[in-house]
Amino acid sequence: MKSHAVCSLLLALLVGLTRPSPCTASLYVPPPPVMAYHHGAVLDGTVPVSVLYYGTFSPHHKAILADFLLSLSPRARPHTFGAPAASASPSVARWWETVDRYVQRAGRERTRVLLTNQVSDEGCSLGKRLSRLQVEQLAARLGVAPGGVAVVLTAADVAVETFCESSCGLHGSAAPGGAVHVWVGNAAVQCPGRCAWPFHAADGYHPAGPAHQGSGDTLRAPNGDAGVDGMVINLAALLAGAVTNPYGHGYFQGDAGAPVEVGAGCPGVYGRGAYPGYPGKVRLDTTTGAGYNAVGRNGRRYLVPALVDPANYSCLIMV
């Protein structure tokens, strides 16, 4: 099994116990990586996605995650690509168009992500401590054909090998050209400061007072659950990587054994002015004060990571 672990866009922010000032942080901003195409396969056309909820997920949690997947390719969407234009409500579909631009640069057809089925294993048939091989076995249960993605989502009380230690999720495939799988864990209990930032204070940094954008470190979760909203961030980054680099020879920068993919090239960037420990200026819900930068199905709000623009390798922020 070849897999790519994601320490998440969140871990890159945990560089110190104190938050740098905007002035200090602005002295040097390293450029995002150049996403080279290594002439391997990408996923294109219709991409069926099946989901396995492993452990206990409430109907509300499932709706948050399913609505995100359904938001990637709505029934009607523009056929033009490019940097998102200013909009009162930037959409999740517009965010995904950047992924499609990579796919089209490889000479392939733009994607249409379809949520085909969802199943649950509330009894945790393989136990609550899983190896990566067992995650692959769970993904195989979904019976996803080549060209599709099997998504395994583990509940907050399920421990997975290397979860929190070095990754918040991963994507991989059992064999080149076969079905791709993505795993993401709910970090609400085990490591919210690593895998649920910016909805939880980063490890080693605890701002005084309630969490809000003014604290510079945390945001209120747009769907009211830091663990599940954090899962959306990691799921978004991993899906982008699974489509553009499904078998390890697609789009990435650096070593193939530890690639920096399109969803991880702008770590911790969600809005303008982001710097380590600060997610950037994002929209705030006028009622709840929650932070978000994209709107999906049923008007649901999400925070999605900045992707690397394939045209100029800048961090493409939803504005």
PDB file of C-alpha atoms in Angstrom:
ATOM      1  CA  MET A   1       0.000   0.000   0.000  1.00  0.00           C
ATOM      2  CA  LYS A   2       1.287   3.419  -0.932  1.00  0.00           C
ATOM      3  CA  SER A   3      -0.107   6.199   1.184  1.00  0.00           C
ATOM      4  CA  HIS A   4       0.527   9.853   1.715  1.00  0.00           C
ATOM      5  CA  ALA A   5       0.080  11.083   5.269  1.00  0.00           C
ATOM      6  CA  VAL A   6      -1.077  14.595   5.938  1.00  0.00           C
ATOM      7  CA  CYS A   7       0.145  16.174   9.128  1.00  0.00           C
ATOM      8  CA  SER A   8      -2.526  18.557   7.976  1.00  0.00           C
ATOM      9  CA  LEU A   9      -2.338  22.164   7.173  1.00  0.00           C
ATOM     10  CA  LEU A  10      -2.681  22.553  10.901  1.00  0.00           C
ATOM     11  CA  LEU A  11       0.610  21.121  12.085  1.00  0.00           C
ATOM     12  CA  ALA A  12       2.714  23.578  10.137  1.00  0.00           C
ATOM     13  CA  LEU A  13       1.396  26.283  12.394  1.00  0.00           C
ATOM     14  CA  LEU A  14       2.691  24.783  15.597  1.00  0.00           C
ATOM     15  CA  VAL A  15       6.153  26.230  15.234  1.00  0.00           C
ATOM     16  CA  GLY A  16       6.403  27.845  18.614  1.00  0.00           C
ATOM     17  CA  LEU A  17       4.693  28.445  21.892  1.00  0.00           C
ATOM     18  CA  THR A  18       4.093  32.105  21.224  1.00  0.00           C
ATOM     19  CA  ARG A  19       2.350  33.794  18.362  1.00  0.00           C
ATOM     20  CA  PRO A  20       4.555  36.038  16.162  1.00  0.00           C
ATOM     21  CA  SER A  21       3.339  39.542  15.566  1.00  0.00           C
ATOM     22  CA  PRO A  22       2.042  40.414  12.104  1.00  0.00           C
ATOM     23  CA  CYS A  23       4.937  42.809  11.658  1.00  0.00           C
ATOM     24  CA  THR A  24       7.544  40.175  12.453  1.00  0.00           C
ATOM     25  CA  ALA A  25       5.816  37.507  10.414  1.00  0.00           C
ATOM     26  CA  SER A  26       5.602  39.749   7.361  1.00  0.00           C
ATOM     27  CA  LEU A  27       9.382  40.137   7.108  1.00  0.00           C
ATOM     28  CA  TYR A  28       9.684  36.871   5.242  1.00  0.00           C
ATOM     29  CA  VAL A  29       6.959  34.771   3.721  1.00  0.00           C
ATOM     30  CA  PRO A  30       8.368  31.673   2.014  1.00  0.00           C
ATOM     31  CA  PRO A  31       6.945  31.129  -1.460  1.00  0.00           C
ATOM     32  CA  PRO A  32       4.538  28.231  -1.945  1.00  0.00           C
ATOM     33  CA  PRO A  33       6.058  25.205  -3.659  1.00  0.00           C
ATOM     34  CA  VAL A  34       6.010  24.761  -7.405  1.00  0.00           C
ATOM     35  CA  MET A  35       3.633  21.894  -8.092  1.00  0.00           C
ATOM     36  CA  ALA A  36       5.418  19.817 -10.715  1.00  0.00           C
ATOM     37  CA  TYR A  37       3.531  17.297 -12.816  1.00  0.00           C
ATOM     38  CA  HIS A  38       5.299  13.931 -12.853  1.00  0.00           C
ATOM     39  CA  HIS A  39       3.272  12.589 -15.781  1.00  0.00           C
ATOM     40  CA  GLY A  40       1.372  10.011 -13.768  1.00  0.00           C
ATOM     41  CA  ALA A  41      -2.340   9.385 -13.516  1.00  0.00           C
ATOM     42  CA  VAL A  42      -4.870  11.787 -12.034  1.00  0.00           C
ATOM     43  CA  LEU A  43      -8.517  11.071 -11.330  1.00  0.00           C
ATOM     44  CA  ASP A  44     -10.857  12.644 -13.831  1.00  0.00           C
ATOM     45  CA  GLY A  45     -14.381  12.562 -15.181  1.00  0.00           C
ATOM     46  CA  THR A  46     -16.945  11.086 -12.834  1.00  0.00           C
ATOM     47  CA  VAL A  47     -15.320  10.351  -9.469  1.00  0.00           C
ATOM     48  CA  PRO A  48     -17.656   8.236  -7.314  1.00  0.00           C
ATOM     49  CA  VAL A  49     -17.083   8.656  -3.588  1.00  0.00           C
ATOM     50  CA  SER A  50     -18.264   6.197  -0.949  1.00  0.00           C
ATOM     51  CA  VAL A  51     -18.072   6.931   2.786  1.00  0.00           C
ATOM     52  CA  LEU A  52     -17.690   4.629   5.777  1.00  0.00           C
ATOM     53  CA  TYR A  53     -18.408   6.178   9.172  1.00  0.00           C
ATOM     54  CA  TYR A  54     -16.431   4.069  11.628  1.00  0.00           C
ATOM     55  CA  GLY A  55     -17.662   4.547  15.166  1.00  0.00           C
ATOM     56  CA  THR A  56     -20.362   6.863  16.453  1.00  0.00           C
ATOM     57  CA  PHE A  57     -21.332   9.842  14.306  1.00  0.00           C
ATOM     58  CA  SER A  58     -24.516  11.747  15.025  1.00  0.00           C
ATOM     59  CA  PRO A  59     -26.902  12.559  12.157  1.00  0.00           C
ATOM     60  CA  HIS A  60     -25.738  16.173  12.455  1.00  0.00           C
ATOM     61  CA  HIS A  61     -22.094  15.159  12.039  1.00  0.00           C
ATOM     62  CA  LYS A  62     -22.897  12.992   9.026  1.00  0.00           C
ATOM     63  CA  ALA A  63     -24.867  15.822   7.430  1.00  0.00           C
ATOM     64  CA  ILE A  64     -21.938  18.248   7.794  1.00  0.00           C
ATOM     65  CA  LEU A  65     -19.544  15.838   6.082  1.00  0.00           C
ATOM     66  CA  ALA A  66     -21.949  14.606   3.416  1.00  0.00           C
ATOM     67  CA  ASP A  67     -23.039  18.129   2.495  1.00  0.00           C
ATOM     68  CA  PHE A  68     -19.396  19.068   1.986  1.00  0.00           C
ATOM     69  CA  LEU A  69     -18.885  16.216  -0.478  1.00  0.00           C
ATOM     70  CA  LEU A  70     -22.144  17.054  -2.246  1.00  0.00           C
ATOM     71  CA  SER A  71     -20.980  20.667  -2.544  1.00  0.00           C
ATOM     72  CA  LEU A  72     -17.892  19.859  -4.631  1.00  0.00           C
ATOM     73  CA  SER A  73     -19.762  19.219  -7.872  1.00  0.00           C
ATOM     74  CA  PRO A  74     -23.306  20.565  -7.802  1.00  0.00           C
ATOM     75  CA  ARG A  75     -25.631  19.707 -10.676  1.00  0.00           C
ATOM     76  CA  ALA A  76     -25.096  23.043 -12.365  1.00  0.00           C
ATOM     77  CA  ARG A  77     -21.784  24.790 -12.273  1.00  0.00           C
ATOM     78  CA  PRO A  78     -19.747  27.136 -14.481  1.00  0.00           C
ATOM     79  CA  HIS A  79     -17.516  25.680 -17.166  1.00  0.00           C
ATOM     80  CA  THR A  80     -14.862  28.349 -16.757  1.00  0.00           C
ATOM     81  CA  PHE A  81     -11.818  28.138 -14.578  1.00  0.00           C
ATOM     82  CA  GLY A  82      -9.501  30.671 -13.039  1.00  0.00           C
ATOM     83  CA  ALA A  83      -8.877  32.569  -9.879  1.00  0.00           C
ATOM     84  CA  PRO A  84     -12.141  33.057  -7.983  1.00  0.00           C
ATOM     85  CA  ALA A  85     -13.752  36.422  -8.560  1.00  0.00           C
ATOM     86  CA  ALA A  86     -15.063  38.512  -5.711  1.00  0.00           C
ATOM     87  CA  SER A  87     -18.353  37.158  -4.431  1.00  0.00           C
ATOM     88  CA  ALA A  88     -20.610  37.657  -1.464  1.00  0.00           C
ATOM     89  CA  SER A  89     -20.729  33.888  -1.012  1.00  0.00           C
ATOM     90  CA  PRO A  90     -17.721  32.006  -2.417  1.00  0.00           C
ATOM     91  CA  SER A  91     -18.742  28.414  -2.971  1.00  0.00           C
ATOM     92  CA  VAL A  92     -17.124  25.085  -2.174  1.00  0.00           C
ATOM     93  CA  ALA A  93     -17.544  24.232  -5.877  1.00  0.00           C
ATOM     94  CA  ARG A  94     -15.485  27.268  -6.834  1.00  0.00           C
ATOM     95  CA  TRP A  95     -12.770  26.138  -4.430  1.00  0.00           C
ATOM     96  CA  TRP A  96     -12.763  22.695  -6.119  1.00  0.00           C
ATOM     97  CA  GLU A  97     -12.349  24.297  -9.559  1.00  0.00           C
ATOM     98  CA  THR A  98      -8.671  24.802  -8.713  1.00  0.00           C
ATOM     99  CA  VAL A  99      -8.322  21.019  -8.432  1.00  0.00           C
ATOM    100  CA  ASP A 100      -9.999  20.709 -11.838  1.00  0.00           C
ATOM    101  CA  ARG A 101      -7.491  23.117 -13.320  1.00  0.00           C
ATOM    102  CA  TYR A 102      -4.704  20.720 -12.346  1.00  0.00           C
ATOM    103  CA  VAL A 103      -6.634  17.812 -13.853  1.00  0.00           C
ATOM    104  CA  GLN A 104      -7.139  19.678 -17.116  1.00  0.00           C
ATOM    105  CA  ARG A 105      -3.473  20.665 -17.276  1.00  0.00           C
ATOM    106  CA  ALA A 106      -2.715  16.944 -17.329  1.00  0.00           C
ATOM    107  CA  GLY A 107      -4.899  16.699 -20.434  1.00  0.00           C
ATOM    108  CA  ARG A 108      -7.782  15.023 -18.651  1.00  0.00           C
ATOM    109  CA  GLU A 109     -11.469  15.765 -18.248  1.00  0.00           C
ATOM    110  CA  ARG A 110     -12.602  17.902 -15.344  1.00  0.00           C
ATOM    111  CA  THR A 111     -14.078  16.001 -12.435  1.00  0.00           C
ATOM    112  CA  ARG A 112     -17.612  15.432 -11.290  1.00  0.00           C
ATOM    113  CA  VAL A 113     -17.524  14.217  -7.700  1.00  0.00           C
ATOM    114  CA  LEU A 114     -20.512  12.023  -6.841  1.00  0.00           C
ATOM    115  CA  LEU A 115     -21.406  10.847  -3.340  1.00  0.00           C
ATOM    116  CA  THR A 116     -22.677   7.369  -4.210  1.00  0.00           C
ATOM    117  CA  ASN A 117     -23.272   5.744  -0.828  1.00  0.00           C
ATOM    118  CA  GLN A 118     -22.707   6.045   2.912  1.00  0.00           C
ATOM    119  CA  VAL A 119     -22.454   3.167   5.376  1.00  0.00           C
ATOM    120  CA  SER A 120     -21.841   2.987   9.108  1.00  0.00           C
ATOM    121  CA  ASP A 121     -19.896   0.647  11.369  1.00  0.00           C
ATOM    122  CA  GLU A 122     -21.013   1.988  14.739  1.00  0.00           C
ATOM    123  CA  GLY A 123     -19.926  -1.176  16.544  1.00  0.00           C
ATOM    124  CA  CYS A 124     -16.300  -0.731  15.397  1.00  0.00           C
ATOM    125  CA  SER A 125     -15.962  -4.259  14.017  1.00  0.00           C
ATOM    126  CA  LEU A 126     -12.152  -4.087  13.937  1.00  0.00           C
ATOM    127  CA  GLY A 127     -11.857  -2.480  17.362  1.00  0.00           C
ATOM    128  CA  LYS A 128     -11.025   1.036  18.398  1.00  0.00           C
ATOM    129  CA  ARG A 129      -7.297   0.842  17.749  1.00  0.00           C
ATOM    130  CA  LEU A 130      -6.585   0.546  14.044  1.00  0.00           C
ATOM    131  CA  SER A 131      -3.431   0.035  12.017  1.00  0.00           C
ATOM    132  CA  ARG A 132      -3.075   1.629   8.605  1.00  0.00           C
ATOM    133  CA  LEU A 133      -3.545  -1.805   7.058  1.00  0.00           C
ATOM    134  CA  GLN A 134      -6.890  -2.097   8.832  1.00  0.00           C
ATOM    135  CA  VAL A 135      -7.894   1.312   7.501  1.00  0.00           C
ATOM    136  CA  GLU A 136      -7.169  -0.019   4.015  1.00  0.00           C
ATOM    137  CA  GLN A 137      -9.273  -3.097   4.792  1.00  0.00           C
ATOM    138  CA  LEU A 138     -12.173  -0.894   5.873  1.00  0.00           C
ATOM    139  CA  ALA A 139     -11.872   1.101   2.656  1.00  0.00           C
ATOM    140  CA  ALA A 140     -11.945  -2.111   0.615  1.00  0.00           C
ATOM    141  CA  ARG A 141     -15.320  -2.996   2.157  1.00  0.00           C
ATOM    142  CA  LEU A 142     -16.876  -0.123   0.227  1.00  0.00           C
ATOM    143  CA  GLY A 143     -16.168  -1.868  -3.079  1.00  0.00           C
ATOM    144  CA  VAL A 144     -15.159   1.296  -4.905  1.00  0.00           C
ATOM    145  CA  ALA A 145     -14.066   0.739  -8.508  1.00  0.00           C
ATOM    146  CA  PRO A 146     -10.851   2.217  -9.973  1.00  0.00           C
ATOM    147  CA  GLY A 147     -11.310   5.919 -10.573  1.00  0.00           C
ATOM    148  CA  GLY A 148     -13.314   6.339  -7.390  1.00  0.00           C
ATOM    149  CA  VAL A 149     -12.478   7.207  -3.795  1.00  0.00           C
ATOM    150  CA  ALA A 150     -13.312   5.258  -0.643  1.00  0.00           C
ATOM    151  CA  VAL A 151     -13.469   7.597   2.359  1.00  0.00           C
ATOM    152  CA  VAL A 152     -13.052   6.186   5.872  1.00  0.00           C
ATOM    153  CA  LEU A 153     -13.967   8.574   8.679  1.00  0.00           C
ATOM    154  CA  THR A 154     -13.126   7.510  12.235  1.00  0.00           C
ATOM    155  CA  ALA A 155     -14.921   8.774  15.327  1.00  0.00           C
ATOM    156  CA  ALA A 156     -13.345  10.757  18.144  1.00  0.00           C
ATOM    157  CA  ASP A 157     -12.757   7.694  20.346  1.00  0.00           C
ATOM    158  CA  VAL A 158     -11.042   5.625  17.626  1.00  0.00           C
ATOM    159  CA  ALA A 159      -7.238   5.609  17.590  1.00  0.00           C
ATOM    160  CA  VAL A 160      -5.428   5.044  14.303  1.00  0.00           C
ATOM    161  CA  GLU A 161      -1.741   4.313  13.851  1.00  0.00           C
ATOM    162  CA  THR A 162       0.265   7.615  13.711  1.00  0.00           C
ATOM    163  CA  PHE A 163      -2.909   9.679  14.242  1.00  0.00           C
ATOM    164  CA  CYS A 164      -1.935  12.858  16.114  1.00  0.00           C
ATOM    165  CA  GLU A 165       1.725  11.789  16.173  1.00  0.00           C
ATOM    166  CA  SER A 166       2.517  12.545  12.536  1.00  0.00           C
ATOM    167  CA  SER A 167      -0.740  12.778  10.625  1.00  0.00           C
ATOM    168  CA  CYS A 168      -4.355  13.878  10.751  1.00  0.00           C
ATOM    169  CA  GLY A 169      -5.272  11.691   7.805  1.00  0.00           C
ATOM    170  CA  LEU A 170      -3.879  10.066   4.679  1.00  0.00           C
ATOM    171  CA  HIS A 171      -4.712   8.964   1.173  1.00  0.00           C
ATOM    172  CA  GLY A 172      -3.348   6.042  -0.768  1.00  0.00           C
ATOM    173  CA  SER A 173      -4.171   3.051  -2.928  1.00  0.00           C
ATOM    174  CA  ALA A 174      -3.776  -0.690  -2.539  1.00  0.00           C
ATOM    175  CA  ALA A 175      -2.312  -0.929  -6.050  1.00  0.00           C
ATOM    176  CA  PRO A 176      -1.382   1.479  -8.863  1.00  0.00           C
ATOM    177  CA  GLY A 177      -4.445   2.178 -10.946  1.00  0.00           C
ATOM    178  CA  GLY A 178      -6.811   0.767  -8.331  1.00  0.00           C
ATOM    179  CA  ALA A 179      -9.357   2.444  -6.110  1.00  0.00           C
ATOM    180  CA  VAL A 180      -8.051   5.286  -3.996  1.00  0.00           C
ATOM    181  CA  HIS A 181      -8.835   5.606  -0.309  1.00  0.00           C
ATOM    182  CA  VAL A 182      -8.839   8.554   2.061  1.00  0.00           C
ATOM    183  CA  TRP A 183      -8.870   8.352   5.837  1.00  0.00           C
ATOM    184  CA  VAL A 184      -9.555  11.251   8.225  1.00  0.00           C
ATOM    185  CA  GLY A 185      -9.918  11.064  12.000  1.00  0.00           C
ATOM    186  CA  ASN A 186     -11.970  13.182  14.391  1.00  0.00           C
ATOM    187  CA  ALA A 187      -9.397  14.873  16.622  1.00  0.00           C
ATOM    188  CA  ALA A 188     -11.837  16.479  19.074  1.00  0.00           C
ATOM    189  CA  VAL A 189     -10.656  14.345  22.001  1.00  0.00           C
ATOM    190  CA  GLN A 190      -7.232  13.040  21.029  1.00  0.00           C
ATOM    191  CA  CYS A 191      -5.426  16.057  19.565  1.00  0.00           C
ATOM    192  CA  PRO A 192      -7.623  19.082  18.816  1.00  0.00           C
ATOM    193  CA  GLY A 193      -4.621  21.395  19.087  1.00  0.00           C
ATOM    194  CA  ARG A 194      -2.935  19.560  16.234  1.00  0.00           C
ATOM    195  CA  CYS A 195      -5.704  18.425  13.912  1.00  0.00           C
ATOM    196  CA  ALA A 196      -8.638  20.733  14.685  1.00  0.00           C
ATOM    197  CA  TRP A 197      -6.857  24.090  14.552  1.00  0.00           C
ATOM    198  CA  PRO A 198      -7.968  26.831  13.974  1.00  0.00           C
ATOM    199  CA  PHE A 199     -11.123  25.773  15.820  1.00  0.00           C
ATOM    200  CA  HIS A 200      -9.089  24.878  18.901  1.00  0.00           C
ATOM    201  CA  ALA A 201      -6.047  26.573  20.421  1.00  0.00           C
ATOM    202  CA  ALA A 202      -2.851  25.178  18.940  1.00  0.00           C
ATOM    203  CA  ASP A 203      -0.787  22.954  21.202  1.00  0.00           C
ATOM    204  CA  GLY A 204       1.370  25.053  23.461  1.00  0.00           C
ATOM    205  CA  TYR A 205      -0.611  28.248  22.942  1.00  0.00           C
ATOM    206  CA  HIS A 206      -3.678  29.182  24.959  1.00  0.00           C
ATOM    207  CA  PRO A 207      -5.116  32.638  24.281  1.00  0.00           C
ATOM    208  CA  ALA A 208      -6.849  34.398  27.110  1.00  0.00           C
ATOM    209  CA  GLY A 209     -10.564  34.819  26.878  1.00  0.00           C
ATOM    210  CA  PRO A 210     -13.097  33.265  24.501  1.00  0.00           C
ATOM    211  CA  ALA A 211     -11.986  32.060  21.087  1.00  0.00           C
ATOM    212  CA  HIS A 212     -12.761  34.490  18.306  1.00  0.00           C
ATOM    213  CA  GLN A 213     -11.001  35.933  15.305  1.00  0.00           C
ATOM    214  CA  GLY A 214      -9.698  38.823  17.335  1.00  0.00           C
ATOM    215  CA  SER A 215      -7.615  36.420  19.410  1.00  0.00           C
ATOM    216  CA  GLY A 216      -5.527  35.760  16.326  1.00  0.00           C
ATOM    217  CA  ASP A 217      -5.336  32.037  17.055  1.00  0.00           C
ATOM    218  CA  THR A 218      -8.732  30.366  16.972  1.00  0.00           C
ATOM    219  CA  LEU A 219     -12.077  30.605  15.222  1.00  0.00           C
ATOM    220  CA  ARG A 220     -15.515  29.392  16.167  1.00  0.00           C
ATOM    221  CA  ALA A 221     -16.423  26.325  14.131  1.00  0.00           C
ATOM    222  CA  PRO A 222     -18.942  27.190  11.368  1.00  0.00           C
ATOM    223  CA  ASN A 223     -21.057  24.075  12.029  1.00  0.00           C
ATOM    224  CA  GLY A 224     -20.696  24.193  15.787  1.00  0.00           C
ATOM    225  CA  ASP A 225     -18.325  21.250  16.195  1.00  0.00           C
ATOM    226  CA  ALA A 226     -14.556  21.788  16.232  1.00  0.00           C
ATOM    227  CA  GLY A 227     -13.799  18.108  15.697  1.00  0.00           C
ATOM    228  CA  VAL A 228     -16.033  17.618  12.651  1.00  0.00           C
ATOM    229  CA  ASP A 229     -15.298  21.033  11.149  1.00  0.00           C
ATOM    230  CA  GLY A 230     -11.620  20.160  11.544  1.00  0.00           C
ATOM    231  CA  MET A 231     -12.296  16.889   9.719  1.00  0.00           C
ATOM    232  CA  VAL A 232     -13.684  18.891   6.798  1.00  0.00           C
ATOM    233  CA  ILE A 233     -10.414  20.824   6.492  1.00  0.00           C
ATOM    234  CA  ASN A 234      -8.361  17.649   6.384  1.00  0.00           C
ATOM    235  CA  LEU A 235     -10.837  15.856   4.123  1.00  0.00           C
ATOM    236  CA  ALA A 236     -10.702  18.768   1.681  1.00  0.00           C
ATOM    237  CA  ALA A 237      -6.896  18.754   1.536  1.00  0.00           C
ATOM    238  CA  LEU A 238      -6.709  14.979   1.192  1.00  0.00           C
ATOM    239  CA  LEU A 239      -9.332  14.784  -1.555  1.00  0.00           C
ATOM    240  CA  ALA A 240      -7.424  17.421  -3.513  1.00  0.00           C
ATOM    241  CA  GLY A 241      -4.284  15.297  -3.117  1.00  0.00           C
ATOM    242  CA  ALA A 242      -6.082  12.041  -3.943  1.00  0.00           C
ATOM    243  CA  VAL A 243      -7.393  13.441  -7.233  1.00  0.00           C
ATOM    244  CA  THR A 244      -4.206  15.198  -8.363  1.00  0.00           C
ATOM    245  CA  ASN A 245      -1.723  12.629  -7.024  1.00  0.00           C
ATOM    246  CA  PRO A 246      -3.596   9.338  -6.569  1.00  0.00           C
ATOM    247  CA  TYR A 247      -0.704   6.920  -7.163  1.00  0.00           C
ATOM    248  CA  GLY A 248       2.350   9.000  -6.304  1.00  0.00           C
ATOM    249  CA  HIS A 249       3.274  10.238  -9.773  1.00  0.00           C
ATOM    250  CA  GLY A 250       0.888  13.121 -10.276  1.00  0.00           C
ATOM    251  CA  TYR A 251       1.214  16.685  -8.998  1.00  0.00           C
ATOM    252  CA  PHE A 252       3.490  17.339  -6.040  1.00  0.00           C
ATOM    253  CA  GLN A 253       6.646  19.104  -4.975  1.00  0.00           C
ATOM    254  CA  GLY A 254       9.628  17.516  -3.278  1.00  0.00           C
ATOM    255  CA  ASP A 255      10.355  13.876  -2.582  1.00  0.00           C
ATOM    256  CA  ALA A 256       7.810  11.316  -3.790  1.00  0.00           C
ATOM    257  CA  GLY A 257       8.067   9.569  -0.431  1.00  0.00           C
ATOM    258  CA  ALA A 258       6.952  12.694   1.418  1.00  0.00           C
ATOM    259  CA  PRO A 259       5.278  14.851  -1.219  1.00  0.00           C
ATOM    260  CA  VAL A 260       3.908  18.336  -0.709  1.00  0.00           C
ATOM    261  CA  GLU A 261       0.611  18.194  -2.565  1.00  0.00           C
ATOM    262  CA  VAL A 262      -1.720  20.863  -3.856  1.00  0.00           C
ATOM    263  CA  GLY A 263      -3.808  20.801  -0.682  1.00  0.00           C
ATOM    264  CA  ALA A 264      -0.820  21.155   1.630  1.00  0.00           C
ATOM    265  CA  GLY A 265       1.295  23.724  -0.164  1.00  0.00           C
ATOM    266  CA  CYS A 266      -0.181  26.697   1.712  1.00  0.00           C
ATOM    267  CA  PRO A 267      -0.122  25.438   5.318  1.00  0.00           C
ATOM    268  CA  GLY A 268      -2.466  27.196   7.684  1.00  0.00           C
ATOM    269  CA  VAL A 269      -3.697  29.726   5.110  1.00  0.00           C
ATOM    270  CA  TYR A 270      -7.442  30.331   5.072  1.00  0.00           C
ATOM    271  CA  GLY A 271      -7.711  34.060   4.535  1.00  0.00           C
ATOM    272  CA  ARG A 272      -5.717  37.153   3.676  1.00  0.00           C
ATOM    273  CA  GLY A 273      -2.884  38.100   5.995  1.00  0.00           C
ATOM    274  CA  ALA A 274      -2.359  34.587   7.363  1.00  0.00           C
ATOM    275  CA  TYR A 275       0.879  33.825   9.184  1.00  0.00           C
ATOM    276  CA  PRO A 276       1.962  31.023  11.545  1.00  0.00           C
ATOM    277  CA  GLY A 277      -0.613  30.821  14.319  1.00  0.00           C
ATOM    278  CA  TYR A 278      -3.136  33.090  12.568  1.00  0.00           C
ATOM    279  CA  PRO A 279      -5.463  31.680   9.872  1.00  0.00           C
ATOM    280  CA  GLY A 280      -5.978  34.980   8.106  1.00  0.00           C
ATOM    281  CA  LYS A 281      -9.003  37.233   7.779  1.00  0.00           C
ATOM    282  CA  VAL A 282     -12.047  35.147   6.951  1.00  0.00           C
ATOM    283  CA  ARG A 283     -15.769  35.773   6.926  1.00  0.00           C
ATOM    284  CA  LEU A 284     -17.623  35.711  10.230  1.00  0.00           C
ATOM    285  CA  ASP A 285     -21.186  34.553  10.664  1.00  0.00           C
ATOM    286  CA  THR A 286     -23.171  37.557  11.819  1.00  0.00           C
ATOM    287  CA  THR A 287     -25.188  35.451  14.256  1.00  0.00           C
ATOM    288  CA  THR A 288     -22.685  33.004  15.730  1.00  0.00           C
ATOM    289  CA  GLY A 289     -19.372  34.726  15.003  1.00  0.00           C
ATOM    290  CA  ALA A 290     -18.060  31.497  13.448  1.00  0.00           C
ATOM    291  CA  GLY A 291     -15.339  31.708  10.826  1.00  0.00           C
ATOM    292  CA  TYR A 292     -15.781  30.395   7.280  1.00  0.00           C
ATOM    293  CA  ASN A 293     -14.599  31.078   3.742  1.00  0.00           C
ATOM    294  CA  ALA A 294     -16.899  28.981   1.530  1.00  0.00           C
ATOM    295  CA  VAL A 295     -20.583  28.119   1.327  1.00  0.00           C
ATOM    296  CA  GLY A 296     -21.886  24.709   0.340  1.00  0.00           C
ATOM    297  CA  ARG A 297     -25.070  22.709  -0.021  1.00  0.00           C
ATOM    298  CA  ASN A 298     -28.103  23.900   1.932  1.00  0.00           C
ATOM    299  CA  GLY A 299     -26.254  27.135   2.688  1.00  0.00           C
ATOM    300  CA  ARG A 300     -23.887  25.280   5.001  1.00  0.00           C
ATOM    301  CA  ARG A 301     -20.664  27.123   5.768  1.00  0.00           C
ATOM    302  CA  TYR A 302     -17.177  25.660   5.730  1.00  0.00           C
ATOM    303  CA  LEU A 303     -13.567  26.626   6.236  1.00  0.00           C
ATOM    304  CA  VAL A 304     -11.445  25.191   3.421  1.00  0.00           C
ATOM    305  CA  PRO A 305      -7.654  25.399   2.997  1.00  0.00           C
ATOM    306  CA  ALA A 306      -6.006  27.626   0.418  1.00  0.00           C
ATOM    307  CA  LEU A 307      -4.787  25.656  -2.600  1.00  0.00           C
ATOM    308  CA  VAL A 308      -1.703  26.343  -4.689  1.00  0.00           C
ATOM    309  CA  ASP A 309      -2.693  28.183  -7.872  1.00  0.00           C
ATOM    310  CA  PRO A 310      -1.422  26.144 -10.853  1.00  0.00           C
ATOM    311  CA  ALA A 311      -0.950  29.326 -12.894  1.00  0.00           C
ATOM    312  CA  ASN A 312       1.500  31.176 -10.649  1.00  0.00           C
ATOM    313  CA  TYR A 313       1.925  28.936  -7.552  1.00  0.00           C
ATOM    314  CA  SER A 314       0.511  31.548  -5.208  1.00  0.00           C
ATOM    315  CA  CYS A 315      -1.858  30.624  -2.396  1.00  0.00           C
ATOM    316  CA  LEU A 316      -5.350  30.905  -3.830  1.00  0.00           C
ATOM    317  CA  ILE A 317      -7.597  32.344  -1.124  1.00  0.00           C
ATOM    318  CA  MET A 318     -11.376  32.359  -1.281  1.00  0.00           C
ATOM    319  CA  VAL A 319     -12.467  36.000  -1.315  1.00  0.00           C
TER     320      VAL A 319
END
